[in-house]
Amino acid sequence: MTRLDVRAVGEYDHRHAVGLLAAHSIPGAEATDIGAASHSRLVEAGDGASRASYRVDLTFTADGVSVDVATDDERVLAQLETVVRRWLDLDADVAAVHDAFSSDPVLGPLVTARPGIRITGHPDGFETAVVTVLGQQVSLAAARTFSGRLVSAYGEPVEGTGLTRFPRADVLAAADVDELRSAVGITNSRARTVQALAAAVADGLVIAPGDDATEVRRRLLALPGIGPWTVDYLAVRALGDRDAWPAGDLVLRRVLGGLTTRQAETAGAAWSPWRAYALFHLWAAVLPTAPAATAQTPATAT
């Protein structure tokens, strides 16, 4: 077992990160312990034929995260460290975000109270996309239930890890739609969206940070059942767009005082080019992990 100590650049609100991971943790594929500030999941690493799924056990502190993994392969360890740094946004310039928002009447009190909040992304863009589709128009608890069923029905247990790998794109692309619908407990249209998404990824669509974000957005929007909210949300969590702003998000609009999508789009313009950080601070204001002093709904943006 090797331990990597991955330090954050600047302040780090690790409790926010752990709370967010716990809220989205997929039964069977992930395990989160808020009390122990830990999170475990499988992460793909390695090259070519040696590529494999490694269980990473993360332990969070105010300085960053310790990563325990059963390998001493230096190339794999380097890849995993890169994945963790990007996944947890550990290289973010949170001081610049704080400076940008500190005088804002809505965000100022939030960034002052929790200056170390970062954008917790995801190590697997395809998984993020599928889970986001399963979570459309349902509660977070229901989305976790659907995701757990999908993993149980189509995932692959990885020996020695105690965890199941999220289904690969080619597996879901080849799945019978009726069987998929029945196994997960979703509508036929939602099952078709999952299958179409899987087929696109199996055909070469890469959902990850890169120079082709505009093309990824275009291809995602062309799929049945995927609209602007889904693509904007994925831009934040999977594509690394720090100015992405899912104005149609229900929680976001509620925390801003019940704005319409158009009003939320207008309100967010003032927070560019850091709108994704604004989003996370606004979400954090209503998460159970938020300090009592900042858990109240912020004043309505104007």
PDB file of N, CA and C in Angstrom, residues 143-215:
ATOM      1  N   ALA A 143     -31.775   9.695  -7.303  1.00  0.00           N
ATOM      2  CA  ALA A 143     -30.686   9.550  -8.274  1.00  0.00           C
ATOM      3  C   ALA A 143     -29.647   8.550  -7.776  1.00  0.00           C
ATOM      4  N   ARG A 144     -29.342   8.595  -6.484  1.00  0.00           N
ATOM      5  CA  ARG A 144     -28.386   7.639  -5.908  1.00  0.00           C
ATOM      6  C   ARG A 144     -28.944   6.221  -5.986  1.00  0.00           C
ATOM      7  N   THR A 145     -30.247   6.085  -5.733  1.00  0.00           N
ATOM      8  CA  THR A 145     -30.871   4.763  -5.816  1.00  0.00           C
ATOM      9  C   THR A 145     -30.793   4.210  -7.238  1.00  0.00           C
ATOM     10  N   PHE A 146     -31.140   5.039  -8.210  1.00  0.00           N
ATOM     11  CA  PHE A 146     -31.070   4.612  -9.613  1.00  0.00           C
ATOM     12  C   PHE A 146     -29.642   4.235 -10.003  1.00  0.00           C
ATOM     13  N   SER A 147     -28.691   5.057  -9.583  1.00  0.00           N
ATOM     14  CA  SER A 147     -27.292   4.801  -9.927  1.00  0.00           C
ATOM     15  C   SER A 147     -26.807   3.502  -9.299  1.00  0.00           C
ATOM     16  N   GLY A 148     -27.202   3.261  -8.057  1.00  0.00           N
ATOM     17  CA  GLY A 148     -26.820   2.015  -7.394  1.00  0.00           C
ATOM     18  C   GLY A 148     -27.395   0.793  -8.097  1.00  0.00           C
ATOM     19  N   ARG A 149     -28.630   0.905  -8.557  1.00  0.00           N
ATOM     20  CA  ARG A 149     -29.245  -0.200  -9.298  1.00  0.00           C
ATOM     21  C   ARG A 149     -28.510  -0.446 -10.614  1.00  0.00           C
ATOM     22  N   LEU A 150     -28.113   0.643 -11.274  1.00  0.00           N
ATOM     23  CA  LEU A 150     -27.386   0.515 -12.542  1.00  0.00           C
ATOM     24  C   LEU A 150     -26.057  -0.191 -12.317  1.00  0.00           C
ATOM     25  N   VAL A 151     -25.354   0.192 -11.278  1.00  0.00           N
ATOM     26  CA  VAL A 151     -24.064  -0.437 -10.949  1.00  0.00           C
ATOM     27  C   VAL A 151     -24.263  -1.907 -10.618  1.00  0.00           C
ATOM     28  N   SER A 152     -25.302  -2.213  -9.854  1.00  0.00           N
ATOM     29  CA  SER A 152     -25.565  -3.605  -9.476  1.00  0.00           C
ATOM     30  C   SER A 152     -25.883  -4.470 -10.679  1.00  0.00           C
ATOM     31  N   ALA A 153     -26.639  -3.911 -11.636  1.00  0.00           N
ATOM     32  CA  ALA A 153     -27.086  -4.698 -12.790  1.00  0.00           C
ATOM     33  C   ALA A 153     -26.031  -4.809 -13.883  1.00  0.00           C
ATOM     34  N   TYR A 154     -25.231  -3.735 -14.076  1.00  0.00           N
ATOM     35  CA  TYR A 154     -24.340  -3.708 -15.244  1.00  0.00           C
ATOM     36  C   TYR A 154     -22.871  -3.459 -14.898  1.00  0.00           C
ATOM     37  N   GLY A 155     -22.584  -3.198 -13.637  1.00  0.00           N
ATOM     38  CA  GLY A 155     -21.209  -2.933 -13.249  1.00  0.00           C
ATOM     39  C   GLY A 155     -20.395  -4.213 -13.122  1.00  0.00           C
ATOM     40  N   GLU A 156     -19.118  -4.042 -12.855  1.00  0.00           N
ATOM     41  CA  GLU A 156     -18.204  -5.181 -12.752  1.00  0.00           C
ATOM     42  C   GLU A 156     -17.459  -5.128 -11.417  1.00  0.00           C
ATOM     43  N   PRO A 157     -17.733  -6.076 -10.496  1.00  0.00           N
ATOM     44  CA  PRO A 157     -16.983  -6.104  -9.236  1.00  0.00           C
ATOM     45  C   PRO A 157     -15.492  -6.291  -9.508  1.00  0.00           C
ATOM     46  N   VAL A 158     -14.673  -5.520  -8.827  1.00  0.00           N
ATOM     47  CA  VAL A 158     -13.225  -5.610  -8.993  1.00  0.00           C
ATOM     48  C   VAL A 158     -12.657  -6.366  -7.805  1.00  0.00           C
ATOM     49  N   GLU A 159     -12.084  -7.510  -8.076  1.00  0.00           N
ATOM     50  CA  GLU A 159     -11.613  -8.414  -7.035  1.00  0.00           C
ATOM     51  C   GLU A 159     -10.632  -7.717  -6.092  1.00  0.00           C
ATOM     52  N   GLY A 160     -10.841  -7.951  -4.809  1.00  0.00           N
ATOM     53  CA  GLY A 160      -9.935  -7.435  -3.805  1.00  0.00           C
ATOM     54  C   GLY A 160     -10.186  -6.006  -3.378  1.00  0.00           C
ATOM     55  N   THR A 161     -11.181  -5.345  -3.985  1.00  0.00           N
ATOM     56  CA  THR A 161     -11.434  -3.940  -3.648  1.00  0.00           C
ATOM     57  C   THR A 161     -12.702  -3.736  -2.828  1.00  0.00           C
ATOM     58  N   GLY A 162     -13.628  -4.694  -2.902  1.00  0.00           N
ATOM     59  CA  GLY A 162     -14.909  -4.521  -2.232  1.00  0.00           C
ATOM     60  C   GLY A 162     -15.828  -3.538  -2.932  1.00  0.00           C
ATOM     61  N   LEU A 163     -15.452  -3.100  -4.130  1.00  0.00           N
ATOM     62  CA  LEU A 163     -16.231  -2.120  -4.868  1.00  0.00           C
ATOM     63  C   LEU A 163     -16.540  -2.628  -6.266  1.00  0.00           C
ATOM     64  N   THR A 164     -17.569  -2.068  -6.856  1.00  0.00           N
ATOM     65  CA  THR A 164     -17.980  -2.438  -8.213  1.00  0.00           C
ATOM     66  C   THR A 164     -17.709  -1.286  -9.161  1.00  0.00           C
ATOM     67  N   ARG A 165     -17.098  -1.586 -10.290  1.00  0.00           N
ATOM     68  CA  ARG A 165     -16.794  -0.563 -11.285  1.00  0.00           C
ATOM     69  C   ARG A 165     -18.067  -0.123 -11.981  1.00  0.00           C
ATOM     70  N   PHE A 166     -18.201   1.179 -12.180  1.00  0.00           N
ATOM     71  CA  PHE A 166     -19.356   1.721 -12.888  1.00  0.00           C
ATOM     72  C   PHE A 166     -19.403   1.106 -14.285  1.00  0.00           C
ATOM     73  N   PRO A 167     -20.596   0.807 -14.804  1.00  0.00           N
ATOM     74  CA  PRO A 167     -20.700   0.161 -16.124  1.00  0.00           C
ATOM     75  C   PRO A 167     -19.956   0.931 -17.211  1.00  0.00           C
ATOM     76  N   ARG A 168     -19.279   0.200 -18.067  1.00  0.00           N
ATOM     77  CA  ARG A 168     -18.572   0.822 -19.179  1.00  0.00           C
ATOM     78  C   ARG A 168     -19.573   1.240 -20.254  1.00  0.00           C
ATOM     79  N   ALA A 169     -19.138   2.193 -21.075  1.00  0.00           N
ATOM     80  CA  ALA A 169     -20.029   2.741 -22.097  1.00  0.00           C
ATOM     81  C   ALA A 169     -20.491   1.673 -23.081  1.00  0.00           C
ATOM     82  N   ASP A 170     -19.587   0.777 -23.505  1.00  0.00           N
ATOM     83  CA  ASP A 170     -19.985  -0.223 -24.495  1.00  0.00           C
ATOM     84  C   ASP A 170     -21.006  -1.201 -23.931  1.00  0.00           C
ATOM     85  N   VAL A 171     -20.942  -1.451 -22.633  1.00  0.00           N
ATOM     86  CA  VAL A 171     -21.904  -2.357 -21.992  1.00  0.00           C
ATOM     87  C   VAL A 171     -23.300  -1.741 -21.996  1.00  0.00           C
ATOM     88  N   LEU A 172     -23.393  -0.468 -21.617  1.00  0.00           N
ATOM     89  CA  LEU A 172     -24.704   0.193 -21.579  1.00  0.00           C
ATOM     90  C   LEU A 172     -25.222   0.464 -22.985  1.00  0.00           C
ATOM     91  N   ALA A 173     -24.332   0.723 -23.913  1.00  0.00           N
ATOM     92  CA  ALA A 173     -24.767   0.956 -25.294  1.00  0.00           C
ATOM     93  C   ALA A 173     -25.406  -0.291 -25.882  1.00  0.00           C
ATOM     94  N   ALA A 174     -24.926  -1.470 -25.458  1.00  0.00           N
ATOM     95  CA  ALA A 174     -25.441  -2.731 -25.991  1.00  0.00           C
ATOM     96  C   ALA A 174     -26.615  -3.279 -25.193  1.00  0.00           C
ATOM     97  N   ALA A 175     -26.955  -2.627 -24.079  1.00  0.00           N
ATOM     98  CA  ALA A 175     -28.027  -3.135 -23.219  1.00  0.00           C
ATOM     99  C   ALA A 175     -29.386  -3.012 -23.890  1.00  0.00           C
ATOM    100  N   ASP A 176     -30.252  -3.969 -23.638  1.00  0.00           N
ATOM    101  CA  ASP A 176     -31.632  -3.886 -24.103  1.00  0.00           C
ATOM    102  C   ASP A 176     -32.344  -2.787 -23.323  1.00  0.00           C
ATOM    103  N   VAL A 177     -33.004  -1.877 -24.030  1.00  0.00           N
ATOM    104  CA  VAL A 177     -33.624  -0.720 -23.384  1.00  0.00           C
ATOM    105  C   VAL A 177     -34.673  -1.137 -22.357  1.00  0.00           C
ATOM    106  N   ASP A 178     -35.484  -2.124 -22.689  1.00  0.00           N
ATOM    107  CA  ASP A 178     -36.516  -2.563 -21.749  1.00  0.00           C
ATOM    108  C   ASP A 178     -35.892  -3.172 -20.491  1.00  0.00           C
ATOM    109  N   GLU A 179     -34.831  -3.939 -20.672  1.00  0.00           N
ATOM    110  CA  GLU A 179     -34.152  -4.526 -19.518  1.00  0.00           C
ATOM    111  C   GLU A 179     -33.486  -3.451 -18.673  1.00  0.00           C
ATOM    112  N   LEU A 180     -32.902  -2.459 -19.334  1.00  0.00           N
ATOM    113  CA  LEU A 180     -32.279  -1.346 -18.624  1.00  0.00           C
ATOM    114  C   LEU A 180     -33.316  -0.585 -17.812  1.00  0.00           C
ATOM    115  N   ARG A 181     -34.443  -0.292 -18.440  1.00  0.00           N
ATOM    116  CA  ARG A 181     -35.522   0.420 -17.747  1.00  0.00           C
ATOM    117  C   ARG A 181     -35.989  -0.342 -16.528  1.00  0.00           C
ATOM    118  N   SER A 182     -36.183  -1.650 -16.693  1.00  0.00           N
ATOM    119  CA  SER A 182     -36.681  -2.470 -15.597  1.00  0.00           C
ATOM    120  C   SER A 182     -35.662  -2.606 -14.472  1.00  0.00           C
ATOM    121  N   ALA A 183     -34.396  -2.799 -14.821  1.00  0.00           N
ATOM    122  CA  ALA A 183     -33.360  -2.998 -13.815  1.00  0.00           C
ATOM    123  C   ALA A 183     -33.133  -1.767 -12.961  1.00  0.00           C
ATOM    124  N   VAL A 184     -33.223  -0.592 -13.576  1.00  0.00           N
ATOM    125  CA  VAL A 184     -32.925   0.647 -12.864  1.00  0.00           C
ATOM    126  C   VAL A 184     -34.182   1.279 -12.264  1.00  0.00           C
ATOM    127  N   GLY A 185     -35.343   1.014 -12.877  1.00  0.00           N
ATOM    128  CA  GLY A 185     -36.590   1.580 -12.383  1.00  0.00           C
ATOM    129  C   GLY A 185     -36.862   2.966 -12.922  1.00  0.00           C
ATOM    130  N   ILE A 186     -36.407   3.226 -14.141  1.00  0.00           N
ATOM    131  CA  ILE A 186     -36.587   4.538 -14.764  1.00  0.00           C
ATOM    132  C   ILE A 186     -37.569   4.435 -15.928  1.00  0.00           C
ATOM    133  N   THR A 187     -37.911   5.569 -16.491  1.00  0.00           N
ATOM    134  CA  THR A 187     -38.831   5.576 -17.623  1.00  0.00           C
ATOM    135  C   THR A 187     -38.130   5.076 -18.880  1.00  0.00           C
ATOM    136  N   ASN A 188     -38.931   4.709 -19.862  1.00  0.00           N
ATOM    137  CA  ASN A 188     -38.369   4.232 -21.125  1.00  0.00           C
ATOM    138  C   ASN A 188     -37.552   5.331 -21.808  1.00  0.00           C
ATOM    139  N   SER A 189     -38.043   6.573 -21.759  1.00  0.00           N
ATOM    140  CA  SER A 189     -37.305   7.663 -22.394  1.00  0.00           C
ATOM    141  C   SER A 189     -35.975   7.917 -21.698  1.00  0.00           C
ATOM    142  N   ARG A 190     -35.947   7.797 -20.377  1.00  0.00           N
ATOM    143  CA  ARG A 190     -34.695   7.986 -19.653  1.00  0.00           C
ATOM    144  C   ARG A 190     -33.712   6.859 -19.977  1.00  0.00           C
ATOM    145  N   ALA A 191     -34.216   5.654 -20.095  1.00  0.00           N
ATOM    146  CA  ALA A 191     -33.353   4.531 -20.461  1.00  0.00           C
ATOM    147  C   ALA A 191     -32.752   4.734 -21.846  1.00  0.00           C
ATOM    148  N   ARG A 192     -33.541   5.275 -22.763  1.00  0.00           N
ATOM    149  CA  ARG A 192     -33.042   5.535 -24.111  1.00  0.00           C
ATOM    150  C   ARG A 192     -31.977   6.634 -24.106  1.00  0.00           C
ATOM    151  N   THR A 193     -32.139   7.616 -23.224  1.00  0.00           N
ATOM    152  CA  THR A 193     -31.127   8.659 -23.119  1.00  0.00           C
ATOM    153  C   THR A 193     -29.808   8.078 -22.614  1.00  0.00           C
ATOM    154  N   VAL A 194     -29.885   7.221 -21.595  1.00  0.00           N
ATOM    155  CA  VAL A 194     -28.678   6.575 -21.074  1.00  0.00           C
ATOM    156  C   VAL A 194     -27.996   5.767 -22.176  1.00  0.00           C
ATOM    157  N   GLN A 195     -28.790   5.023 -22.928  1.00  0.00           N
ATOM    158  CA  GLN A 195     -28.219   4.200 -23.997  1.00  0.00           C
ATOM    159  C   GLN A 195     -27.602   5.066 -25.089  1.00  0.00           C
ATOM    160  N   ALA A 196     -28.272   6.150 -25.469  1.00  0.00           N
ATOM    161  CA  ALA A 196     -27.745   7.043 -26.506  1.00  0.00           C
ATOM    162  C   ALA A 196     -26.446   7.703 -26.046  1.00  0.00           C
ATOM    163  N   LEU A 197     -26.400   8.108 -24.789  1.00  0.00           N
ATOM    164  CA  LEU A 197     -25.190   8.693 -24.227  1.00  0.00           C
ATOM    165  C   LEU A 197     -24.049   7.683 -24.242  1.00  0.00           C
ATOM    166  N   ALA A 198     -24.353   6.456 -23.817  1.00  0.00           N
ATOM    167  CA  ALA A 198     -23.336   5.410 -23.803  1.00  0.00           C
ATOM    168  C   ALA A 198     -22.828   5.111 -25.202  1.00  0.00           C
ATOM    169  N   ALA A 199     -23.731   5.098 -26.174  1.00  0.00           N
ATOM    170  CA  ALA A 199     -23.332   4.827 -27.552  1.00  0.00           C
ATOM    171  C   ALA A 199     -22.412   5.924 -28.075  1.00  0.00           C
ATOM    172  N   ALA A 200     -22.710   7.174 -27.724  1.00  0.00           N
ATOM    173  CA  ALA A 200     -21.867   8.285 -28.171  1.00  0.00           C
ATOM    174  C   ALA A 200     -20.466   8.188 -27.584  1.00  0.00           C
ATOM    175  N   VAL A 201     -20.381   7.833 -26.315  1.00  0.00           N
ATOM    176  CA  VAL A 201     -19.066   7.694 -25.672  1.00  0.00           C
ATOM    177  C   VAL A 201     -18.326   6.480 -26.224  1.00  0.00           C
ATOM    178  N   ALA A 202     -19.042   5.382 -26.427  1.00  0.00           N
ATOM    179  CA  ALA A 202     -18.412   4.201 -27.011  1.00  0.00           C
ATOM    180  C   ALA A 202     -17.899   4.495 -28.419  1.00  0.00           C
ATOM    181  N   ASP A 203     -18.525   5.484 -29.080  1.00  0.00           N
ATOM    182  CA  ASP A 203     -18.139   5.846 -30.441  1.00  0.00           C
ATOM    183  C   ASP A 203     -17.050   6.930 -30.474  1.00  0.00           C
ATOM    184  N   GLY A 204     -16.570   7.315 -29.305  1.00  0.00           N
ATOM    185  CA  GLY A 204     -15.437   8.240 -29.279  1.00  0.00           C
ATOM    186  C   GLY A 204     -15.636   9.565 -28.567  1.00  0.00           C
ATOM    187  N   LEU A 205     -16.853   9.893 -28.119  1.00  0.00           N
ATOM    188  CA  LEU A 205     -17.070  11.131 -27.382  1.00  0.00           C
ATOM    189  C   LEU A 205     -16.338  11.066 -26.044  1.00  0.00           C
ATOM    190  N   VAL A 206     -15.504  12.033 -25.770  1.00  0.00           N
ATOM    191  CA  VAL A 206     -14.751  12.084 -24.518  1.00  0.00           C
ATOM    192  C   VAL A 206     -15.295  13.235 -23.674  1.00  0.00           C
ATOM    193  N   ILE A 207     -15.799  12.907 -22.496  1.00  0.00           N
ATOM    194  CA  ILE A 207     -16.353  13.918 -21.595  1.00  0.00           C
ATOM    195  C   ILE A 207     -15.316  14.184 -20.517  1.00  0.00           C
ATOM    196  N   ALA A 208     -14.451  15.139 -20.787  1.00  0.00           N
ATOM    197  CA  ALA A 208     -13.338  15.460 -19.895  1.00  0.00           C
ATOM    198  C   ALA A 208     -12.844  16.852 -20.207  1.00  0.00           C
ATOM    199  N   PRO A 209     -12.116  17.490 -19.281  1.00  0.00           N
ATOM    200  CA  PRO A 209     -11.557  18.807 -19.568  1.00  0.00           C
ATOM    201  C   PRO A 209     -10.661  18.768 -20.803  1.00  0.00           C
ATOM    202  N   GLY A 210     -10.739  19.787 -21.639  1.00  0.00           N
ATOM    203  CA  GLY A 210      -9.927  19.831 -22.849  1.00  0.00           C
ATOM    204  C   GLY A 210     -10.285  21.017 -23.714  1.00  0.00           C
ATOM    205  N   ASP A 211      -9.672  21.087 -24.869  1.00  0.00           N
ATOM    206  CA  ASP A 211      -9.876  22.225 -25.763  1.00  0.00           C
ATOM    207  C   ASP A 211     -11.162  22.136 -26.574  1.00  0.00           C
ATOM    208  N   ASP A 212     -11.802  20.975 -26.558  1.00  0.00           N
ATOM    209  CA  ASP A 212     -12.967  20.771 -27.414  1.00  0.00           C
ATOM    210  C   ASP A 212     -14.283  20.839 -26.646  1.00  0.00           C
ATOM    211  N   ALA A 213     -14.332  21.659 -25.594  1.00  0.00           N
ATOM    212  CA  ALA A 213     -15.536  21.727 -24.755  1.00  0.00           C
ATOM    213  C   ALA A 213     -16.766  22.135 -25.552  1.00  0.00           C
ATOM    214  N   THR A 214     -16.595  23.040 -26.494  1.00  0.00           N
ATOM    215  CA  THR A 214     -17.737  23.483 -27.309  1.00  0.00           C
ATOM    216  C   THR A 214     -18.295  22.329 -28.126  1.00  0.00           C
ATOM    217  N   GLU A 215     -17.407  21.518 -28.702  1.00  0.00           N
ATOM    218  CA  GLU A 215     -17.851  20.373 -29.486  1.00  0.00           C
ATOM    219  C   GLU A 215     -18.507  19.318 -28.597  1.00  0.00           C
TER     220      GLU A 215
END
